[in-house]
Amino acid sequence: MKFKGIPASPGTAIGRAYLMSEESYCAIKRNIAENRVKKEISRFKKAIVSTEKDFKNARNKAVEDMGKKYASLFDAYMLILKDPLLYKDTIGIITEEKVNAGYALQSVVDHITKTFSMLDDEYMRDRVRDIQDVGNRVMRHLLGTGRVNLKEIQTRVVLVAHALHPSDAVEIKKENIVGFATDVGGRTSHIVIMAESLQIPAVVGLKRISREVSPGDLLIIDGTEGVVYINPEPEVVREYREKKRIEEKTKKKLIKLKDRPSVTLCGEKIEVEANIESAVEASTALEYGAEGIGLFRTEYIYLNRSELPSEEEMYERIKKVAVTLKPKPVIVRTVDLGADKLSDQLGIKVEKNTFMGLRGIRICLAYPSLFKIQLRAILRASAEGNIMLMYPMITGVKEVNSANHILEEVKEDLRNGGIEFDENVKVGCMVETPAAVMDITHIAQMSDFLSIGTNDLIQYTFAVDRVLESVSYLYNPADISIIKMIKQIDEAAYAAGIWAGVCGEMASDTLYTELLIGLGIRKLSMTASAIPKVKQIIINTTVQKCRDLAQRVLSLYQPQEIVDQLKESRDLIFSDTDN
Ligand code: PEP
Ligand code: MG
């Protein structure tokens, strides 16, 4: 069977399926260590208490809305919750078999279902349905607190899930997860960005893949074309094995460009830098020839933990990157929590539709103490390397002013404490909202540099959630509105005597390299693995050719015509240099 989705992270992966469908996360059997048994039992007990609370609330509402007699239904459910058959037996299985609570509970419910269904008694069969319902409700609470930890996957698998979140990505070990496929997700959702940086081939937006795949199925992930095969014919497997071999050969060839200066045929320097999410990626970035870190996404330090990271921990992580890259620059973005990178342990109220809510600089300004800790850590690290600081999600000068005001307070504190930092640390703004573009002249005057976050800029310009597959057809960097915005930003930067770079995914895609150069951009920050290919374009083009291309594109307005122009120019370079 062949399924078409959205190509997310390029490359081929072949392997057996590991299914993480929403319903089955919990019920997958996982052996736990002796010292985890107590914790697992307490997780189960907590889920029972939460379910009981739900039933009590539902009972009260039912009595209020419909009268007292409806309370008995929930009383019966609450009795089942505490029935030894369910409660004690589940704890018994966790203790004796040393397995996760979800699996133990599912085993108990399955056993009860099997036993009671054999009885020729209508009443008893109804009770079985009640038990299943109660079991599912407890399971939902277990799900919230006990999603399969991807770190625990021990064999090399292709991960299939309804959805994956940035907090899952933090747990992914590249050695064990060779590829992934999800029902939902858009091209620039953060999980996809992370897959690309880990070089894990991925296809998203497959709609029903998690329901079509069974654990252990043989899967092929074609992350370049956005295709997934379930149990393909042997000749398809052979074809993809060959494709994979060629991919690896090309990769080796491209990586040889690592030390080649990133300069056009006419001698213009185009800076190629890497986007990283964690300190460990800094050395990988150098291996791919990164000339700096154009975007260090610091929010991953905050995910999957029960308390806020300390200033010291943050300082150590940022310092590590600064020292690894020294004297090359590292742009540290202040935390961009919110949206799909929410950390529910931080006590920050979770809102609906958080892409439009409290995220990025808004969270920092709303929680100045959180912001100050981070600024102290970044500033301290600036004494150890070439660090610049960048604010995400700026919508206007007021936010820049407020953020700068807090920054000055932190600097003053450090001075008073005799703590070293770079007094001339450069401070830039991300341009990723249409509001910022409309007032870019003033924002540029207040900044040392600008960095265009096309992922969000496209999302907010077209009002399309970047995570949603249903509207992904509207998500198009090759739209004239985006191209004009980039031109406008670059012109404002030039007028203010500063530089503007691009750090959104558009910079990783060779389709746009010549266009961006033609629009005036001289600094591109991307997924590290994309650097060699982008460099291949840079060293085989001229600024004049890029300007001509940009000029032609600016006179077009049909997205397909724009893509065709860009493709023609790019493919010519690849066909000339690949032979
Ligand atoms: C962007 O929006 O383009 C960007 C680089 O930031 P992020 O993807 O982390 O939101
Ligand atoms: Mg962004």
mmCIF file of N, CA, C and O and ligand atoms in Angstrom, residues 190 295 297 333 336 341 355 359 392-393 430-432 453-457 459-460 466 503-504, ligand 2:
data_model
loop_
_atom_site.group_PDB
_atom_site.id
_atom_site.type_symbol
_atom_site.label_atom_id
_atom_site.label_comp_id
_atom_site.label_asym_id
_atom_site.label_seq_id
_atom_site.Cartn_x
_atom_site.Cartn_y
_atom_site.Cartn_z
ATOM 1 N N HIS A 190 7.472 22.194 14.412
ATOM 2 C CA HIS A 190 8.787 22.066 15.055
ATOM 3 C C HIS A 190 9.320 20.645 15.078
ATOM 4 O O HIS A 190 10.519 20.426 15.024
ATOM 5 N N LEU A 295 20.893 30.604 14.586
ATOM 6 C CA LEU A 295 19.711 30.516 15.452
ATOM 7 C C LEU A 295 19.899 29.369 16.435
ATOM 8 O O LEU A 295 19.957 28.202 16.041
ATOM 9 N N ARG A 297 17.868 27.778 19.157
ATOM 10 C CA ARG A 297 16.517 27.756 19.762
ATOM 11 C C ARG A 297 16.639 27.243 21.199
ATOM 12 O O ARG A 297 16.876 26.045 21.387
ATOM 13 N N ARG A 333 18.720 32.850 20.624
ATOM 14 C CA ARG A 333 17.380 33.437 20.653
ATOM 15 C C ARG A 333 16.820 33.300 22.056
ATOM 16 O O ARG A 333 16.856 32.210 22.635
ATOM 17 N N ASP A 336 11.499 31.028 23.124
ATOM 18 C CA ASP A 336 10.282 31.169 22.309
ATOM 19 C C ASP A 336 9.272 30.093 22.722
ATOM 20 O O ASP A 336 8.768 29.354 21.888
ATOM 21 N N LYS A 341 5.410 24.631 21.489
ATOM 22 C CA LYS A 341 6.518 24.307 22.383
ATOM 23 C C LYS A 341 6.130 24.738 23.791
ATOM 24 O O LYS A 341 6.673 25.663 24.359
ATOM 25 N N PHE A 355 -0.665 29.679 19.119
ATOM 26 C CA PHE A 355 0.151 30.343 18.095
ATOM 27 C C PHE A 355 -0.205 31.836 18.067
ATOM 28 O O PHE A 355 0.573 32.667 17.645
ATOM 29 N N ARG A 359 3.272 33.706 23.519
ATOM 30 C CA ARG A 359 4.456 32.967 23.084
ATOM 31 C C ARG A 359 5.601 33.940 22.821
ATOM 32 O O ARG A 359 5.386 35.138 22.693
ATOM 33 N N PRO A 392 12.492 36.793 19.797
ATOM 34 C CA PRO A 392 11.529 36.200 18.852
ATOM 35 C C PRO A 392 10.152 36.865 18.919
ATOM 36 O O PRO A 392 9.801 37.471 19.932
ATOM 37 N N MET A 393 9.406 36.748 17.837
ATOM 38 C CA MET A 393 7.993 37.128 17.793
ATOM 39 C C MET A 393 7.706 38.607 18.040
ATOM 40 O O MET A 393 6.673 38.963 18.603
ATOM 41 N N MET A 430 13.895 39.100 15.541
ATOM 42 C CA MET A 430 13.383 38.222 14.498
ATOM 43 C C MET A 430 12.230 38.959 13.825
ATOM 44 O O MET A 430 11.433 39.623 14.494
ATOM 45 N N VAL A 431 12.135 38.797 12.516
ATOM 46 C CA VAL A 431 11.007 39.390 11.811
ATOM 47 C C VAL A 431 10.141 38.223 11.362
ATOM 48 O O VAL A 431 10.493 37.491 10.439
ATOM 49 N N GLU A 432 9.065 38.025 12.063
ATOM 50 C CA GLU A 432 8.227 36.861 11.758
ATOM 51 C C GLU A 432 6.742 37.166 11.909
ATOM 52 O O GLU A 432 5.920 36.257 11.935
ATOM 53 N N GLY A 453 12.273 35.114 10.201
ATOM 54 C CA GLY A 453 11.750 33.784 10.544
ATOM 55 C C GLY A 453 10.598 33.483 9.600
ATOM 56 O O GLY A 453 9.433 33.761 9.896
ATOM 57 N N THR A 454 10.940 32.920 8.451
ATOM 58 C CA THR A 454 9.894 32.721 7.432
ATOM 59 C C THR A 454 8.829 31.713 7.873
ATOM 60 O O THR A 454 7.694 31.778 7.404
ATOM 61 N N ASN A 455 9.190 30.795 8.764
ATOM 62 C CA ASN A 455 8.203 29.787 9.184
ATOM 63 C C ASN A 455 6.971 30.471 9.780
ATOM 64 O O ASN A 455 5.835 30.170 9.423
ATOM 65 N N ASP A 456 7.239 31.395 10.703
ATOM 66 C CA ASP A 456 6.118 32.093 11.322
ATOM 67 C C ASP A 456 5.588 33.206 10.433
ATOM 68 O O ASP A 456 4.383 33.459 10.414
ATOM 69 N N LEU A 457 6.483 33.852 9.699
ATOM 70 C CA LEU A 457 6.024 34.954 8.843
ATOM 71 C C LEU A 457 4.974 34.438 7.848
ATOM 72 O O LEU A 457 3.953 35.081 7.613
ATOM 73 N N GLN A 459 3.149 31.698 8.266
ATOM 74 C CA GLN A 459 1.979 31.296 9.070
ATOM 75 C C GLN A 459 1.066 32.483 9.373
ATOM 76 O O GLN A 459 -0.149 32.415 9.184
ATOM 77 N N TYR A 460 1.664 33.589 9.832
ATOM 78 C CA TYR A 460 0.828 34.721 10.237
ATOM 79 C C TYR A 460 0.339 35.544 9.045
ATOM 80 O O TYR A 460 -0.709 36.167 9.114
ATOM 81 N N ARG A 466 0.883 26.507 11.164
ATOM 82 C CA ARG A 466 1.958 25.764 10.482
ATOM 83 C C ARG A 466 1.964 24.284 10.817
ATOM 84 O O ARG A 466 2.660 23.502 10.181
ATOM 85 N N CYS A 503 16.495 32.897 8.745
ATOM 86 C CA CYS A 503 16.758 31.695 9.543
ATOM 87 C C CYS A 503 15.566 30.732 9.534
ATOM 88 O O CYS A 503 15.595 29.713 10.198
ATOM 89 N N GLY A 504 14.503 31.059 8.797
ATOM 90 C CA GLY A 504 13.379 30.125 8.661
ATOM 91 C C GLY A 504 13.771 29.009 7.704
ATOM 92 O O GLY A 504 14.833 29.058 7.068
HETATM 93 MG MG MG B 2 9.384 31.485 14.664
#
